[in-house]
CSV table of C-alpha atoms in Angstrom, one decimal:
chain,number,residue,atom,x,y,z
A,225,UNK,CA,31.0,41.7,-76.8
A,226,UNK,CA,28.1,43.7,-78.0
A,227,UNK,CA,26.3,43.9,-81.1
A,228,UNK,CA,28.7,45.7,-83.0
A,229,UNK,CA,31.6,44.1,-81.6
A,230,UNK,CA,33.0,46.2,-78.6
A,231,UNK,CA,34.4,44.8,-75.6
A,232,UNK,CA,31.9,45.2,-72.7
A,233,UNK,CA,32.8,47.0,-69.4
A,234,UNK,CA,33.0,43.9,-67.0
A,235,UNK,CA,30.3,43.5,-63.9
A,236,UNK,CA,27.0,45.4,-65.8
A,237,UNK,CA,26.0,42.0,-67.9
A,238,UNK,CA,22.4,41.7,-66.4
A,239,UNK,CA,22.5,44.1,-64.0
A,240,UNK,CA,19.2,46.4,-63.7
A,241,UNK,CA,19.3,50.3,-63.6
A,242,UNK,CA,17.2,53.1,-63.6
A,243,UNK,CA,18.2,56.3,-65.3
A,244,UNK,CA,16.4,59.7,-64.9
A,245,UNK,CA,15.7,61.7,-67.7
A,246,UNK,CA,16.3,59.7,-70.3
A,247,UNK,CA,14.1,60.6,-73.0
A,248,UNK,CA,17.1,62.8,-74.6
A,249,UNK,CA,20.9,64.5,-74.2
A,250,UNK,CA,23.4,62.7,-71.5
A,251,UNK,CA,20.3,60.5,-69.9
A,252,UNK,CA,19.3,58.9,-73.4
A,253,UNK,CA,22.6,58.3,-74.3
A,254,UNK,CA,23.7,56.7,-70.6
A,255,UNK,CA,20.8,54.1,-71.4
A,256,UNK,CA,22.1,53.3,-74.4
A,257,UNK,CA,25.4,53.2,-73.3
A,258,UNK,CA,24.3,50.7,-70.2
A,259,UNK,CA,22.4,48.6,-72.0
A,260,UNK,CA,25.3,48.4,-74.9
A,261,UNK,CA,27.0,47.1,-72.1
A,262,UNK,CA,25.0,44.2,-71.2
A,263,UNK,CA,22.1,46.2,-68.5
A,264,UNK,CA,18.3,46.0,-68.4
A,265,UNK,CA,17.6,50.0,-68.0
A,266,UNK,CA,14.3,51.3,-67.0
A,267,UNK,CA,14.4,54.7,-68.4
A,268,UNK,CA,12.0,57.7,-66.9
A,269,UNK,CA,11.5,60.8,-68.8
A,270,UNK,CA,8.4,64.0,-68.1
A,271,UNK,CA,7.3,65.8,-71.3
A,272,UNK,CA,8.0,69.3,-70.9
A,273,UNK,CA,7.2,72.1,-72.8
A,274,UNK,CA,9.5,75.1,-72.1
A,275,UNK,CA,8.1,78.4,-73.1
A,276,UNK,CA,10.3,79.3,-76.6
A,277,UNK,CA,13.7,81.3,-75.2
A,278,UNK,CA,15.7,83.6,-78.0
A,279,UNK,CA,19.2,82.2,-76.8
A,280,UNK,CA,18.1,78.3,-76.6
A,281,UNK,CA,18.0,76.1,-79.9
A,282,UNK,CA,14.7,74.5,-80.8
A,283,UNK,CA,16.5,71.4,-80.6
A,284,UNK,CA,16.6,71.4,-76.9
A,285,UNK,CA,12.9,72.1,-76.3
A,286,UNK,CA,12.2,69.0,-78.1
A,287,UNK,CA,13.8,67.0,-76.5
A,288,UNK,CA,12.7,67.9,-73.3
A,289,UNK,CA,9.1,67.8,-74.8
A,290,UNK,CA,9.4,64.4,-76.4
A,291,UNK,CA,8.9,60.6,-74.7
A,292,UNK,CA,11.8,58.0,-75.0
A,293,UNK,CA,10.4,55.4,-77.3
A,294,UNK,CA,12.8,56.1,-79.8
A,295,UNK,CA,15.5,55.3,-77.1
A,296,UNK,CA,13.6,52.3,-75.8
A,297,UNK,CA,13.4,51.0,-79.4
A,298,UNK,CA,17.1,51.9,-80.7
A,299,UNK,CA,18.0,49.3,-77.7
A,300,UNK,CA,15.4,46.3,-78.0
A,301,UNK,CA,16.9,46.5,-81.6
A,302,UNK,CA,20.0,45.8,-80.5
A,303,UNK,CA,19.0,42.5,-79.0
A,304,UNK,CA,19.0,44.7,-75.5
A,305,UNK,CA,16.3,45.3,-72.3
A,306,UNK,CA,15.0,48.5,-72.0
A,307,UNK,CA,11.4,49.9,-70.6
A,308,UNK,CA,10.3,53.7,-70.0
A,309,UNK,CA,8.0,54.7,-67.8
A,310,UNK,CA,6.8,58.8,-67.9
A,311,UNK,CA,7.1,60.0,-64.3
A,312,UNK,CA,6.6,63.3,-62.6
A,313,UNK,CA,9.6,63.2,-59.4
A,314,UNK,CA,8.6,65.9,-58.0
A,315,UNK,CA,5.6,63.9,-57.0
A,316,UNK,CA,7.4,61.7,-54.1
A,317,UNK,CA,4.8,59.2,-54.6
A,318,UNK,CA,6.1,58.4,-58.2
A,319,UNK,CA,9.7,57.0,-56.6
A,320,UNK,CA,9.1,53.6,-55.1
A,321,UNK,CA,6.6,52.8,-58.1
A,322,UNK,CA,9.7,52.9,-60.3
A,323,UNK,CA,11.0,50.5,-58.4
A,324,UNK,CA,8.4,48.0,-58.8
A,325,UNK,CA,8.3,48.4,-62.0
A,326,UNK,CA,11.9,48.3,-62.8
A,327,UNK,CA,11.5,44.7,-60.4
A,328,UNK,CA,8.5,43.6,-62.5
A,329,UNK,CA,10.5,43.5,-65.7
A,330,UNK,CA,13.8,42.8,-64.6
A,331,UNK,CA,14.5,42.0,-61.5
A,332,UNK,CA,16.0,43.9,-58.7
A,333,UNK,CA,17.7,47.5,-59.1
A,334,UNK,CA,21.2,47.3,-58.4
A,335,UNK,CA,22.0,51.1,-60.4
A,336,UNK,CA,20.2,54.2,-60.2
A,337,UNK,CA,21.9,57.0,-62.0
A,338,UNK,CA,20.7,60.4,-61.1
A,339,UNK,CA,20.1,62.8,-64.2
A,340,UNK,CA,16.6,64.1,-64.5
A,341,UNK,CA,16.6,68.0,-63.7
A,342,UNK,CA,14.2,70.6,-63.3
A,343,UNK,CA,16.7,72.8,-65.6
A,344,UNK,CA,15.7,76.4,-65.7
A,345,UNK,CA,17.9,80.0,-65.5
A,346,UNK,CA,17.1,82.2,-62.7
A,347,UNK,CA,20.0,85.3,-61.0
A,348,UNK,CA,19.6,87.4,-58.0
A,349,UNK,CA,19.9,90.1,-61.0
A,350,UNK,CA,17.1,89.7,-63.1
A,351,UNK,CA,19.0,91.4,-65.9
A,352,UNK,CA,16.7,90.1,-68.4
A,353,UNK,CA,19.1,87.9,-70.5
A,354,UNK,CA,22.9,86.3,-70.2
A,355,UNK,CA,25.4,86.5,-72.0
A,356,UNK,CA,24.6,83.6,-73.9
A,357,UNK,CA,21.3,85.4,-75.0
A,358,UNK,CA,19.2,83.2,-72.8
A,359,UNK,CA,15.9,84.7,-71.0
A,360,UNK,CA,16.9,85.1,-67.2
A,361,UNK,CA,14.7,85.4,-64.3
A,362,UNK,CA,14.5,86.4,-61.1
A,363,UNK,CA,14.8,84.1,-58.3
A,364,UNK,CA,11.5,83.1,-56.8
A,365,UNK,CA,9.8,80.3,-54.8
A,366,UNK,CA,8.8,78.8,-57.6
A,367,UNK,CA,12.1,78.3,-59.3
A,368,UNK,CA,13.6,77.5,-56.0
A,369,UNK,CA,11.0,74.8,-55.8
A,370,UNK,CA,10.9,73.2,-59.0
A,371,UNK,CA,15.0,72.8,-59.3
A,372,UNK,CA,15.4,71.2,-55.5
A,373,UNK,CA,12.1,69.0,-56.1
A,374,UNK,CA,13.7,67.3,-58.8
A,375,UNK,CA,17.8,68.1,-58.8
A,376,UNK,CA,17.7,67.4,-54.8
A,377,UNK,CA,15.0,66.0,-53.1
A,378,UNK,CA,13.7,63.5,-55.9
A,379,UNK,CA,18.2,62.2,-56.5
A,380,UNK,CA,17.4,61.8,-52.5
A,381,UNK,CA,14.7,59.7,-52.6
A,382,UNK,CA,16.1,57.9,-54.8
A,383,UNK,CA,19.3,56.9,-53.4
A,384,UNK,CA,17.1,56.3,-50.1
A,385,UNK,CA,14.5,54.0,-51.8
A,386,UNK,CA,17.9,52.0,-53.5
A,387,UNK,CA,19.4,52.0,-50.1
A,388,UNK,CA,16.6,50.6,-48.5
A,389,UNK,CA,15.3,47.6,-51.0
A,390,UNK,CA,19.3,46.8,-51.6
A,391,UNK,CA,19.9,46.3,-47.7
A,392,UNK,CA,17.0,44.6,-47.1
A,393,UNK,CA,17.5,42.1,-49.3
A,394,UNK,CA,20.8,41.7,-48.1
A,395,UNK,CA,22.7,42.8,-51.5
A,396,UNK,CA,26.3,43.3,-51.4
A,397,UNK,CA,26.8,45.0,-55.4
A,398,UNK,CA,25.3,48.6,-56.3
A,399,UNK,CA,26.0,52.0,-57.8
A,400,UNK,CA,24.8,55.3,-57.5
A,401,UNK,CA,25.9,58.0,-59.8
A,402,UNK,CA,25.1,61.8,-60.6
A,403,UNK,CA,24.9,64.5,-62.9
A,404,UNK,CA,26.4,67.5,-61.6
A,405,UNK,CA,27.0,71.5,-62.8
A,406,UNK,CA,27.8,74.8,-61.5
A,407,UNK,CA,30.4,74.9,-59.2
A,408,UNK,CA,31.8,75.5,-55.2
A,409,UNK,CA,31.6,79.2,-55.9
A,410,UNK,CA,28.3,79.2,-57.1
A,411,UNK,CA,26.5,79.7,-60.6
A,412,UNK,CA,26.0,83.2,-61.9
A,413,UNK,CA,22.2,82.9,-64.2
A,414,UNK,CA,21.4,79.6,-62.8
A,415,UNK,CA,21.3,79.6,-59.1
A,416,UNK,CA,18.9,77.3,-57.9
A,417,UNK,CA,20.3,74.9,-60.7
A,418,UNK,CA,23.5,75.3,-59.4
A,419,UNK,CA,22.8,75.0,-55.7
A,420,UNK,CA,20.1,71.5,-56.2
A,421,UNK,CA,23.4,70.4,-57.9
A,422,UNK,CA,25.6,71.1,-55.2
A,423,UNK,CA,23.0,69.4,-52.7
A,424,UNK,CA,22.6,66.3,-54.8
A,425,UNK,CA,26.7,66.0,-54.5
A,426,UNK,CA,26.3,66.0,-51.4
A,427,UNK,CA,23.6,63.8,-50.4
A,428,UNK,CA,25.5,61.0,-52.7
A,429,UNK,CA,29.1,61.7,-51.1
A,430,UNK,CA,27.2,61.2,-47.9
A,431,UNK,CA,25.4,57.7,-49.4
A,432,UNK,CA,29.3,56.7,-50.3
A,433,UNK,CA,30.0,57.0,-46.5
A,434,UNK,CA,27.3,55.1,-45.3
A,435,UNK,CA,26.2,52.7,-48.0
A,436,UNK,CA,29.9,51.4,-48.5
A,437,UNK,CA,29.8,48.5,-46.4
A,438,UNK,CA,26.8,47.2,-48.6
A,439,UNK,CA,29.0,47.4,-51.6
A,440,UNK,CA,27.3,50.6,-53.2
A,441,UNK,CA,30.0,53.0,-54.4
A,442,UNK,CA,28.2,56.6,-55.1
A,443,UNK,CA,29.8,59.1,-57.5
A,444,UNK,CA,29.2,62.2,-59.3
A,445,UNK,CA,30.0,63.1,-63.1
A,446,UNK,CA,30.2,66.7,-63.9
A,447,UNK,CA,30.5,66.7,-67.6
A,448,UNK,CA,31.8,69.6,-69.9
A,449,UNK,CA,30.1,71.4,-71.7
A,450,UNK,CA,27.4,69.2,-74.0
A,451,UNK,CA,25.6,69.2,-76.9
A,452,UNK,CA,22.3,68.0,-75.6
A,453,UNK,CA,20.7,70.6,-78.1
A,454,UNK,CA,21.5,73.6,-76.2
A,455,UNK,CA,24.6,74.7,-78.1
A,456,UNK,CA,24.6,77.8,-79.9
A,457,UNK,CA,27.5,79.7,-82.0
A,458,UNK,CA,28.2,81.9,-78.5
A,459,UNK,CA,28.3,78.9,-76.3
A,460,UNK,CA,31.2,77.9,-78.9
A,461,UNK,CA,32.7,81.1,-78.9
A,462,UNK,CA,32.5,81.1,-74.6
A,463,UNK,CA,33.9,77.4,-75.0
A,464,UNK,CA,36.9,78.5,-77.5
A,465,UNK,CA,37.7,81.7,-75.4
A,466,UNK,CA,37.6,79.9,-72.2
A,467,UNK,CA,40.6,79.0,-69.9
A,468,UNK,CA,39.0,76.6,-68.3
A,469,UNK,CA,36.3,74.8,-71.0
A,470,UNK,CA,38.3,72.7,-73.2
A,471,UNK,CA,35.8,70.9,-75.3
A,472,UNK,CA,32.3,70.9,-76.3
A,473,UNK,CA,31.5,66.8,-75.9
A,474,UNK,CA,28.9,64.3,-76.9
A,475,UNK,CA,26.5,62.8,-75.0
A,476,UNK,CA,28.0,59.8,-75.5
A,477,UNK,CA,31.1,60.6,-74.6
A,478,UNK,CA,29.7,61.6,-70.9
A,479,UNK,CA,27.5,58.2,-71.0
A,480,UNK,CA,30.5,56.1,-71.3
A,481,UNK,CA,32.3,57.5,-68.2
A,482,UNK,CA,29.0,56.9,-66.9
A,483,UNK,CA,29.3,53.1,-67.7
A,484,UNK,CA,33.0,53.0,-66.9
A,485,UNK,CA,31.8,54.6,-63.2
A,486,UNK,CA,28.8,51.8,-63.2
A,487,UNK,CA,31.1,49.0,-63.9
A,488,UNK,CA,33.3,46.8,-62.2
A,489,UNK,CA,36.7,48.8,-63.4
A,490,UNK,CA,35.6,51.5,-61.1
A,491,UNK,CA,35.0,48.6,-58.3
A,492,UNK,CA,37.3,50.8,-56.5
A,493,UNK,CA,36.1,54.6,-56.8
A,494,UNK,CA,33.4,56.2,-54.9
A,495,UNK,CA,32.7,59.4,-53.2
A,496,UNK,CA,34.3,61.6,-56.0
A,497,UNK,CA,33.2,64.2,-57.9
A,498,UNK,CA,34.6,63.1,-61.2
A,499,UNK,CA,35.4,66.4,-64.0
A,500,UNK,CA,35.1,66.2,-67.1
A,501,UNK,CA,36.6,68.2,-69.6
């Protein structure tokens, strides 16, 4: 039971994970989430401070630009374990250090779940702004770069550095999980985004194939549309008018599929792109 009296997902009590991008919106609340559920969660998080956008909320550039100490402290006073550790993953060298620190607290990482992202809008149009009134860019190297380093390569490394310490130590539980967005037929306004999403899918439905046997199941959630801070009255009105959006969630709502995905009640599922909606 937790704190508040809640049943517990079975399989996560003690377990250590890292989750990316934690400091606010669907990573924040997947700590909490974990941790409510009986995890030790090492929680990373990089300050950034996005240049002010007409079509984006204040809200969400705080959150980017803010550390996760108010995470870290809503779950120590729940009577649960919970470090963050600022890191830069688009420096490679940052990746196995959170390991050893997630090891020097805790113990070993047996759950990493991919959510940190190099977010930014960029078209092959350069019309200046979507339809959501957001500034749009072309796309350059440098967009190209900074969504891959972190959306792709740094998810990569990841599963890679998990894959290695969990097989050498001859570990026969783990769990991978992403964040994904966009879709098969591409992302009009956010290409690269779309695309380091699409790569990250598949570098974890190619850790399901191989890792399996070490008893890692690797998954990826693709939430709805959420209120992370971005959500304006026109992202409402898309939401309402759409066909295929059904519902603008929480955080928290996304962070407990998350958890469901994590823990032993989804024993059985791996190499899925799970939809929300």
């Amino acid at each position: 039971m937790t704190a508040q009296g809640t049943l517990r997902f079975p399989g996560l009590e003690g377990r250590v994970a890292i989750v990316t991008g934690a400091n606010h919106g669907i990573g924040a609340a997947t700590a909490r989430a974990l941790a409510g559920h009986g995890a030790a969660v090492l929680l990373t998080y990089l300050r950034l401070h996005d240049e002010p956008d007409p079509g984006t909320p204040a809200a969400y550039g705080k959150g980017r630009a803010g550390d996760a100490d108010a995470v870290v402290a809503a779950i120590r006073s729940a009577g649960e374990r919970a470090i963050a550790v600022e890191a830069d993953l688009t420096d490679v060298a940052s990746i196995p250090l959170l390991f050893e620190r997630a090891e020097s607290a805790f113990g070993p990482v047996e759950l990493v779940v991919n959510n940190a992202s190099g977010w930014r809008t960029d078209s092959f149009t350069s019309s200046g702004t979507d339809p959501l009134g957001r500034n749009v860019g072309p796309v350059t190297a440098a967009t190209v770069d900074q969504l891959f380093a972190v959306d792709a390569r740094a998810a990569a490394l990841l599963i890679a550095e998990f894959a290695r310490r969990h097989i050498g130590r001859g570990a026969t539980w783990g769990r991978l999980i992403g964040l994904t967005s966009g879709g098969p037929l591409g992302f009009p306004g956010e290409v690269s985004y779309g695309a380091a999403k699409a790569a990250q899918v598949n570098y974890t439905m190619s850790a399901a194939l191989e890792l399996g046997r070490f008893g890692i199941t690797a998954n990826v959630v693709h939430p709805p549309v959420t209120d992370t801070g971005w959500i304006t009255p026109a992202v409402e009105a898309v939401v309402r008018d759409s066909d295929d959006l059904f519902h603008v969630a929480d955080p928290a709502e996304v962070a407990q599929v998350i958890a469901w995905l994590a823990s032993d009640l989804a024993g059985l599922v791996t190499a899925n792109v799970v939809q929300l909606r």
